[in-house]
XYZ file of C-alpha atoms in Angstrom:
501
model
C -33.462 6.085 -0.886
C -30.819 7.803 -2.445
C -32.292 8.469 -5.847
C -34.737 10.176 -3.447
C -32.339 12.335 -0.861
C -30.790 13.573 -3.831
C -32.924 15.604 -5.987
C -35.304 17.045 -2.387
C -31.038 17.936 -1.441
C -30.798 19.442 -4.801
C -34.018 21.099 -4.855
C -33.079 22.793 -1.183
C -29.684 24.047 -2.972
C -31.859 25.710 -5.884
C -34.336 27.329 -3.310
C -31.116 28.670 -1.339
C -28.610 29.532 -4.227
C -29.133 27.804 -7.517
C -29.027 23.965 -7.873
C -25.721 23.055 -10.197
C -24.655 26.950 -10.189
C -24.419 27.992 -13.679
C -26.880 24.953 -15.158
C -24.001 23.000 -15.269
C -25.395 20.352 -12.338
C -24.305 19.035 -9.417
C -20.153 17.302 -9.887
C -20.327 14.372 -8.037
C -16.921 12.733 -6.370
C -16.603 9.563 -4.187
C -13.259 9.423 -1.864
C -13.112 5.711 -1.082
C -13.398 5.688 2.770
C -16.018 6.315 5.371
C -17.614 9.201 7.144
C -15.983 9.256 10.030
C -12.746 10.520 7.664
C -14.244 12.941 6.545
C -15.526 15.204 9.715
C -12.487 14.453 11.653
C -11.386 17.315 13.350
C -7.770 18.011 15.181
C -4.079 18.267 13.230
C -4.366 14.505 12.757
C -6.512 14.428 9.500
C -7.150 11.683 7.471
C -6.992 11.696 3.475
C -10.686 12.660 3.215
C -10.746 15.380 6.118
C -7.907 17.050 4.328
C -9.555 17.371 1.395
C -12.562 18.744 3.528
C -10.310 21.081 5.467
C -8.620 22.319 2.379
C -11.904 23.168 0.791
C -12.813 25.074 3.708
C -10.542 26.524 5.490
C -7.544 28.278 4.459
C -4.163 29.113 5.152
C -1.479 31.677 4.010
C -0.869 29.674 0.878
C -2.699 26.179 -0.935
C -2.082 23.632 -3.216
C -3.826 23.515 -6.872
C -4.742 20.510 -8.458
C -0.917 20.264 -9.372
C 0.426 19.893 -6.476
C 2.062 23.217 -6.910
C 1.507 26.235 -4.527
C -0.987 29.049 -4.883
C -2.120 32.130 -2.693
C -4.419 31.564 -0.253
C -4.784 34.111 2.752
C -1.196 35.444 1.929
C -1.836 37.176 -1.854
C 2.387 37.310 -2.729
C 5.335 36.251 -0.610
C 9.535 36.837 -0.607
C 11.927 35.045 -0.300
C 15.196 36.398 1.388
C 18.427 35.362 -0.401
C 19.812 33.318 2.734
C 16.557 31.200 2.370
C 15.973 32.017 6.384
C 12.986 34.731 5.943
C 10.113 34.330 4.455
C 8.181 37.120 4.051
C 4.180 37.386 3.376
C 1.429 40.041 2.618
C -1.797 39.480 3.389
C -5.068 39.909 1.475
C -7.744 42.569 2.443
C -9.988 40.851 4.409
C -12.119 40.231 7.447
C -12.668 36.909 9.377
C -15.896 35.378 9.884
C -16.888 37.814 13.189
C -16.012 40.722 10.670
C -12.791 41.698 12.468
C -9.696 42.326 10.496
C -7.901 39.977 8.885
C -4.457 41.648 10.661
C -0.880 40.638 10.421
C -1.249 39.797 14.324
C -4.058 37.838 14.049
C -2.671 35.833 11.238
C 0.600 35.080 13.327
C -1.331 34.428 16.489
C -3.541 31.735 14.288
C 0.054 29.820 13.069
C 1.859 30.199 16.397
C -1.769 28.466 17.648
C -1.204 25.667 14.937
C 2.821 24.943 15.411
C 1.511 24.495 19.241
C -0.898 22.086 18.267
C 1.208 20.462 16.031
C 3.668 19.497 18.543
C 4.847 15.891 18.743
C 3.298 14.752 15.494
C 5.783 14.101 12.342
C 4.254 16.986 10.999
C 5.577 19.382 13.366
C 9.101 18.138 13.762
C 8.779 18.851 9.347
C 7.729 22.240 10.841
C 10.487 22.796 13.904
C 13.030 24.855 11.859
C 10.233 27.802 12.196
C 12.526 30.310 14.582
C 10.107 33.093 15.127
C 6.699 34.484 13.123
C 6.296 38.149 13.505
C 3.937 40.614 12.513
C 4.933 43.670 10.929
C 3.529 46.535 9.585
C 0.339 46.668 7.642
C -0.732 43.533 6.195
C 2.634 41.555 6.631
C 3.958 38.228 8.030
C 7.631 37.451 8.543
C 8.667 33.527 9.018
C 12.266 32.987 10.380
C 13.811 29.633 9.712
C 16.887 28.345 11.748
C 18.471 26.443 8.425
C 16.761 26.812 5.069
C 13.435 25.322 4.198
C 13.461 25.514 0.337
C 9.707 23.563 0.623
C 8.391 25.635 3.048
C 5.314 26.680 1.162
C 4.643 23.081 0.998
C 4.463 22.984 4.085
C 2.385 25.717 4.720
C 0.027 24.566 2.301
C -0.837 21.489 4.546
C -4.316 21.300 5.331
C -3.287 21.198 8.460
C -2.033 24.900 8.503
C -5.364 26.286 7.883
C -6.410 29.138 10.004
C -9.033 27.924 11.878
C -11.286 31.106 11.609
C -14.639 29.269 9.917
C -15.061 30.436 6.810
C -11.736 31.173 5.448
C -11.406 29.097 2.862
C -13.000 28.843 -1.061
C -15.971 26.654 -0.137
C -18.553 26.385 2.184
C -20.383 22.720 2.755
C -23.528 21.119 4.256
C -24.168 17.771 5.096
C -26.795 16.612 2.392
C -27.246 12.668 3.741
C -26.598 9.983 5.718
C -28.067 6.163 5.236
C -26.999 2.990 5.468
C -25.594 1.126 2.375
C -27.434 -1.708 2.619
C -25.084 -3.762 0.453
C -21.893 -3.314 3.202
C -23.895 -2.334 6.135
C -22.146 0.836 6.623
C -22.925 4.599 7.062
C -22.793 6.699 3.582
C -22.489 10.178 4.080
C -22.929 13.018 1.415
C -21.135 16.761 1.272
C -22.277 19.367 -0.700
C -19.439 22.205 -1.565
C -20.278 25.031 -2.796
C -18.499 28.360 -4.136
C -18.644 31.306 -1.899
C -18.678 34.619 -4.046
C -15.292 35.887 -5.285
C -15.185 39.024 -3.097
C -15.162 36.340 -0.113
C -12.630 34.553 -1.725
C -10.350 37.632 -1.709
C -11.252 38.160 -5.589
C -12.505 40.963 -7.805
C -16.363 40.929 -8.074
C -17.584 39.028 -11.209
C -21.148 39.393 -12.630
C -22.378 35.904 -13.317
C -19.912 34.262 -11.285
C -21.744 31.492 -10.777
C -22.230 30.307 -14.501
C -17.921 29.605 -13.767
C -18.769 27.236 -10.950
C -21.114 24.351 -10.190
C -21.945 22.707 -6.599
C -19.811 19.889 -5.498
C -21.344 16.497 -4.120
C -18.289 14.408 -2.098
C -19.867 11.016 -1.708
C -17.902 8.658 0.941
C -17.981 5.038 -0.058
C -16.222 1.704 0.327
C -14.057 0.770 -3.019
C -16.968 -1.916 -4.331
C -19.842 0.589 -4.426
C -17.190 3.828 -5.398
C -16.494 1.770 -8.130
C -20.083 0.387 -9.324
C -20.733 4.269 -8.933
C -18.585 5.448 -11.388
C -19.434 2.467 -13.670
C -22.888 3.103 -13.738
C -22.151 7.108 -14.458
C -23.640 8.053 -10.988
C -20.079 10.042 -10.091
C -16.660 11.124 -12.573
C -14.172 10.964 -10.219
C -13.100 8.169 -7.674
C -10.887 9.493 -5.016
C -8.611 7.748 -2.564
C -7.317 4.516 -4.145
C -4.460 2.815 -2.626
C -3.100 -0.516 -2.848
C -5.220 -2.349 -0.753
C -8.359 -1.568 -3.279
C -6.185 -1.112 -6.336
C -7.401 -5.145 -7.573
C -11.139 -4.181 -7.684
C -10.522 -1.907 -10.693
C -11.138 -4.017 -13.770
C -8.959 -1.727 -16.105
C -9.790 -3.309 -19.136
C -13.573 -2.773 -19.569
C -13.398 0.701 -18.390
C -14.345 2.636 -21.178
C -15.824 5.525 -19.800
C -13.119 6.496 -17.596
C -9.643 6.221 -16.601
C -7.183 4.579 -14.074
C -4.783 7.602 -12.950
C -1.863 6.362 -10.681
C -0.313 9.213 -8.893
C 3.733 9.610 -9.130
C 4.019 9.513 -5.203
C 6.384 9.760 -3.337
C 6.653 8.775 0.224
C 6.991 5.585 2.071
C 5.902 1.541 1.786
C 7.815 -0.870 3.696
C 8.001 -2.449 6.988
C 8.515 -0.680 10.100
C 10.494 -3.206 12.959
C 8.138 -2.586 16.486
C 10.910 -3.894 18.756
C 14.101 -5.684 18.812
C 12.996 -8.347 20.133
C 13.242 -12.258 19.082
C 14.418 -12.472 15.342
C 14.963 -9.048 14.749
C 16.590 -8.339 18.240
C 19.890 -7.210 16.179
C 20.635 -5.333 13.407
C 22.223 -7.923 10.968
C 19.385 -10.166 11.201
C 16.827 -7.112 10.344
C 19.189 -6.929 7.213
C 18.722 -10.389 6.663
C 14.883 -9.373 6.252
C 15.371 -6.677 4.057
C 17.662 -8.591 1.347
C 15.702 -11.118 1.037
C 12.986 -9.281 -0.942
C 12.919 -9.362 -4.618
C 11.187 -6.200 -4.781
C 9.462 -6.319 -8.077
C 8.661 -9.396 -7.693
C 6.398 -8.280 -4.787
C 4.949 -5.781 -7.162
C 4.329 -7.180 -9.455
C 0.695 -8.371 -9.177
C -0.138 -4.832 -9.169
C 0.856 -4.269 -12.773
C 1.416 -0.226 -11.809
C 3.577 1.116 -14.678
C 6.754 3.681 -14.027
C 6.430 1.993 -9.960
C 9.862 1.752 -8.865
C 11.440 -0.216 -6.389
C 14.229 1.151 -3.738
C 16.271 -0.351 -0.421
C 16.351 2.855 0.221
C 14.442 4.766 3.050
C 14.426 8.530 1.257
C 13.141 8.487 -2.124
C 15.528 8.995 -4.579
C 15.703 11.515 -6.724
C 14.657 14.412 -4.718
C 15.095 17.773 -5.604
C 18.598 18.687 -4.935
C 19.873 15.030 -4.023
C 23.022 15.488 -3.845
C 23.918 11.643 -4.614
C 25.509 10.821 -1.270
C 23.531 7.446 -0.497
C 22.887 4.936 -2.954
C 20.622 1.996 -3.114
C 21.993 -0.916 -1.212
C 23.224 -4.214 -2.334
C 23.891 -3.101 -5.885
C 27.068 -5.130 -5.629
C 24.925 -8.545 -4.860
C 22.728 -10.344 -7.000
C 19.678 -11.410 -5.391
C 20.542 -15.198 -4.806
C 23.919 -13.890 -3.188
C 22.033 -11.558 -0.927
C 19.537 -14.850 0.052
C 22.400 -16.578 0.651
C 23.575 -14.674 3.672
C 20.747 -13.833 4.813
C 20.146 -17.745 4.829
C 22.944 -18.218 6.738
C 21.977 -15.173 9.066
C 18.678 -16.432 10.042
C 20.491 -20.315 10.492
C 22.739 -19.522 12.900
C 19.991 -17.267 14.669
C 17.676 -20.446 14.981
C 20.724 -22.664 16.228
C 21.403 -20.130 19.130
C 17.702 -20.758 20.403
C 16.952 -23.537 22.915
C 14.312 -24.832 20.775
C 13.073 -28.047 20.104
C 10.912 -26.807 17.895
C 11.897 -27.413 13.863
C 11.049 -25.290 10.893
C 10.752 -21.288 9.822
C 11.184 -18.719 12.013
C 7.815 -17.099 12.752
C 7.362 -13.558 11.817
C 4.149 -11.356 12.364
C 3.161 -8.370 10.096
C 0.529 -5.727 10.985
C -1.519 -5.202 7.836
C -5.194 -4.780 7.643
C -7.409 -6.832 5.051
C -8.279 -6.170 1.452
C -7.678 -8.040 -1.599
C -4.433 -5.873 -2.525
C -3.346 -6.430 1.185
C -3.475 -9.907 0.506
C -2.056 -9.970 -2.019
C 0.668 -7.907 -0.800
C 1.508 -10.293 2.176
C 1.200 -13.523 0.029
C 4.240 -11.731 -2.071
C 6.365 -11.080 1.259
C 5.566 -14.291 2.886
C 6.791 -16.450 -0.381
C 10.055 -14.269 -0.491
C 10.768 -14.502 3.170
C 10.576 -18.192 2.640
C 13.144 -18.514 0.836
C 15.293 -17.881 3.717
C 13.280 -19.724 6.459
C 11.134 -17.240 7.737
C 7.338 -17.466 7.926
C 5.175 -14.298 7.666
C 2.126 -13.917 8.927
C -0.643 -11.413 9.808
C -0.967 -10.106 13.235
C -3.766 -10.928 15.453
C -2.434 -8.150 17.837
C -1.486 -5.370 16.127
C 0.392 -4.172 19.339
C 2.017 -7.284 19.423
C 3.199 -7.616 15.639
C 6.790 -8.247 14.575
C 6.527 -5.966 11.874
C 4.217 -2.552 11.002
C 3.336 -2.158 7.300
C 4.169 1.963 6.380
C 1.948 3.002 3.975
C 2.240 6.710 3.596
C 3.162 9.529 1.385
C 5.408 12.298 1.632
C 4.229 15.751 3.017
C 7.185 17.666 0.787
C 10.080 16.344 -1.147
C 13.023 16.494 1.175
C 14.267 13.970 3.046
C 13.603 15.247 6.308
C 10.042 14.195 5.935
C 11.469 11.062 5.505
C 13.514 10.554 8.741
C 10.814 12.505 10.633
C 8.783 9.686 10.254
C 10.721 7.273 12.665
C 11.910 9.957 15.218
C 12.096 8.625 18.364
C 10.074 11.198 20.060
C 7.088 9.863 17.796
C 7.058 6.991 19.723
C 6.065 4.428 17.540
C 8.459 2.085 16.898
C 12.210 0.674 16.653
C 14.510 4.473 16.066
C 17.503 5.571 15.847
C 18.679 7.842 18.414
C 22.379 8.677 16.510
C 19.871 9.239 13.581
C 17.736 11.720 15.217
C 21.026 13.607 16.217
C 22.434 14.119 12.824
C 19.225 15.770 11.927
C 19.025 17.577 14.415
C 22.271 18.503 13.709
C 21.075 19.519 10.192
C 19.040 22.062 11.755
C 21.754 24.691 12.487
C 23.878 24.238 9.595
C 23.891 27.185 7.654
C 26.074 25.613 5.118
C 24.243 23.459 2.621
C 26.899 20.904 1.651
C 27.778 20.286 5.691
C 23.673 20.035 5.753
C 23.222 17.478 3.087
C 26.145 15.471 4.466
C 24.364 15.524 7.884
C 21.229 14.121 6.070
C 22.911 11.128 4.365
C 24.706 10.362 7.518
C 21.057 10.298 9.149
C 20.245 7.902 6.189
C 22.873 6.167 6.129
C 22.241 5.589 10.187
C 18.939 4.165 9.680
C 20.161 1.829 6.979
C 23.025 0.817 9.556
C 20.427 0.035 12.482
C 17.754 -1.326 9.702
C 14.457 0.061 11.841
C 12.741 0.344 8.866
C 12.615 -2.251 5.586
C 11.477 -0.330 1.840
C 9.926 -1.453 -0.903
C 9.756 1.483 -2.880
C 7.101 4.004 -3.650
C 3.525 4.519 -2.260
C 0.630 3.922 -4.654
C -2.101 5.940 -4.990
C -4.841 6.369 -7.951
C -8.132 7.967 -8.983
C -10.389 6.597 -11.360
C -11.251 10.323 -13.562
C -14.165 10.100 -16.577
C -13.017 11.349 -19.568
C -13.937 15.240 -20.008
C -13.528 16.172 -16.502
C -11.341 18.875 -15.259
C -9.609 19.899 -12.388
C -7.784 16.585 -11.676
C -4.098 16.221 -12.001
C -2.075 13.583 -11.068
C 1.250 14.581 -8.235
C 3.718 13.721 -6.373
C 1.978 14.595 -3.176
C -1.651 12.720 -4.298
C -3.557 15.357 -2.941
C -6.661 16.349 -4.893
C -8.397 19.315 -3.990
C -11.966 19.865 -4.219
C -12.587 23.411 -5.881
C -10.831 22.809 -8.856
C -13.004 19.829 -9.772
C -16.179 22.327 -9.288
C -14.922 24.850 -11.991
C -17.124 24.277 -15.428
C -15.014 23.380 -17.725
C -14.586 25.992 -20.440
């Protein structure tokens, strides 16, 4: 069926606009994941709707292929020396009704998205905007509270897209939808294609469209995304993570290659309650240095992965070195030993008459790197008495696995994620207050010292236990273009659908 949806799909494009644009054919991309990602609407987006969104839909600024920012809606932008002001000018250009593309409407459009954006992690990243005004002509002013040195980062979040249809690079049609008869699941096809520069806020180009090509986005599950790009049917597999990251065979892959993005962002174990044997902080410390980190890991084989105890990433842009990786005193037996004796006087306390580990319950979903992920922890944890297992009840689990990466590389982003007006599990409410704090210091040195104590908080409390790094990868042909791996492991779409030159 789908050697047969394709070409009458492809032969609909040339009737409407010119199948492949340019002769080059059709680029065809699988993101690992289902349907459902991709057409979600809303400001919570999953991997594959962002890319969708991005595509789409614009907002004052974008990422490339980098991870580096570009103009989008906003053609140039200032900078005030204080950091607090950031000042935009707009492209000429009309929305999708025809009406003007004005400073007002633009700041009416972001106040609408910081509204919407309220109580996600992804607002609080946003909540030192102050004020966005419009002034005159084709300019938009941002005021900040305290600096935001990544706040076109920010910005470029798919999730800041004007939502005025038709703003962004690309337009797309569903092509297909049938079952994969193999897993029993919906496929579902996108076709992306270029609008013409002058609707892309660009000088008019003749033969623009021998530049570009059309852009099918297949959604699959990692066995047949990877069979696909075996058999040559697509160049580029997007959306690997570590739960899929065993089903590439990297040796016989000859026509392609394994890219592993330098993320950065979070994987660890998130504590759901104090409750039982992580009811106080010492013991959730006991957890935490018990793990031989690359030992975990190492299944995985992912070169330049590094491991941390710490809950920011290090090395961030302007780290200041105030908080360093803990334990680095302590060899690893010496930190199993306490936390040996931790967990043994924990079990004598209970009126038990019940031997053995202590049982532990991790939320984790299934897949062979999953697997093999929790096989890793459970062996380490034994080592001190403690028995992990998976959670029947995921609202009942012991533990949360945090797989996620960063939005932008400050360590806000970092302690945004377990704010306690997020709701979703064990917090810190003397954390939350030093960043909050942060937020009015004007100073950066008294700011970065409010940030490590916010750290240094969570690491006193233990809410949250890190391994290191996120991984993500791609599996990119040789030849193709458009693909870069970054720190953010966000892949756009219209790069990939330039001809390569």
């Amino acid at each position: 069926m789908r050697r047969i949806v394709r070409p009458l799909a492809c032969a609909l494009a040339l009737l409407l606009a010119g199948c492949g644009q340019g002769g080059d054919g059709e680029f065809t991309v699988a993101l690992i994941g289902d349907e459902e990602d991709l057409l979600a609407e809303g400001v919570r987006l999953s991997s594959g709707a962002q890319l969708v969104r991005a595509a789409t839909e614009s907002g004052l600024v974008a990422l490339d292929a980098r991870g580096e920012v570009v103009p989008a809606l906003a053609e140039r932008w200032i900078v005030t020396d204080d950091g607090l002001s950031f000042i935009f000018r707009l492209r000429e250009d009309e929305w999708a009704d025809g009406s003007e593309m004005s400073a007002q409407s633009v700041r009416d459009e972001l106040r609408r998205n910081l509204r919407a954006l309220r109580g996600t992690s992804l607002g609080l990243d946003l909540s030192p905007i102050d004020e966005i005004r419009a002034m005159t002509g084709r300019v938009v002013e941002i005021r900040l509270t305290t600096p935001v040195p990544e706040l076109l980062t920010l910005l470029a979040q798919p999730e800041l897209a004007l939502r005025h249809e038709g703003t962004g690079p690309m337009t797309v049609e569903r092509t297909a939808q049938q079952p994969d008869e193999s897993e029993g699941a919906l496929v579902g096809e996108l076709l992306f294609r270029f609008k013409p520069p002058v609707e892309r806020g660009l000088p008019d180009v003749p033969e623009w469209q021998e530049e570009v090509r059309d852009l099918l986005l297949v959604s699959e599950l990692a066995p047949r995304a990877l069979a696909m790009f075996d058999d040559g049917d697509v160049s580029i597999v997007l959306g690997g993570r570590i739960d899929n990251l065993p089903l590439v065979d990297i040796g016989p892959l000859s026509r392609g290659t394994l890219q592993i993005d330098p993320a950065i962002g979070l994987l660890g174990l998130r504590v759901r309650e104090a409750q039982g044997l992580l009811e106080e902080a010492v013991l959730r410390e006991a957890i935490a240095m018990a793990l031989d980190r690359p030992a975990v890991m190492a299944p995985f084989n992912v070169g330049g992965w590094t491991a941390s105890t710490r809950l920011v990433a290090p090395g961030l842009p302007g780290d200041p070195g105030l908080v360093g990786e803990r334990w680095a005193d302590q060899s690893l037996e010496q930190r199993r030993e306490t936390a040996r004796a931790r967990v043994q006087q924990y079990t004598a306390r209970q009126d038990s008459e019940t031997s053995g580990p202590v049982r532990l319950t991790l939320a984790i979903d299934e897949g062979p790197g999953l697997d093999l992920l929790l096989q890793g922890l459970a062996e380490q944890l034994a080592t001190i008495n403690v028995r992990l297992e998976r959670a029947e009840d995921r609202d009942k689990a012991d533990l949360v696995l945090v797989d996620r990466v960063a939005r932008f590389s400050d360590p806000r982003w970092f302690l945004n994620q377990f704010a306690c007006s997020l709701r979703q599990g064990l917090c810190s409410q003397q954390a939350d207050s030093f960043v909050a704090q942060s937020m009015n210091a004007l100073d950066p040195i008294v700011r970065a010292s409010l940030i490590a104590q916010a750290e240094l908080q969570m690491a006193r409390e233990n809410v949250y236990i890190p391994i290191g790094a996120p991984i993500r990868w791609s599996l990119v042909r040789s030849g193709s273009q458009g693909f870069s791996p970054n720190r953010y492991a966000f892949h756009p779409l219209p790069p990939m659908a330039e001809v390569p030159r």
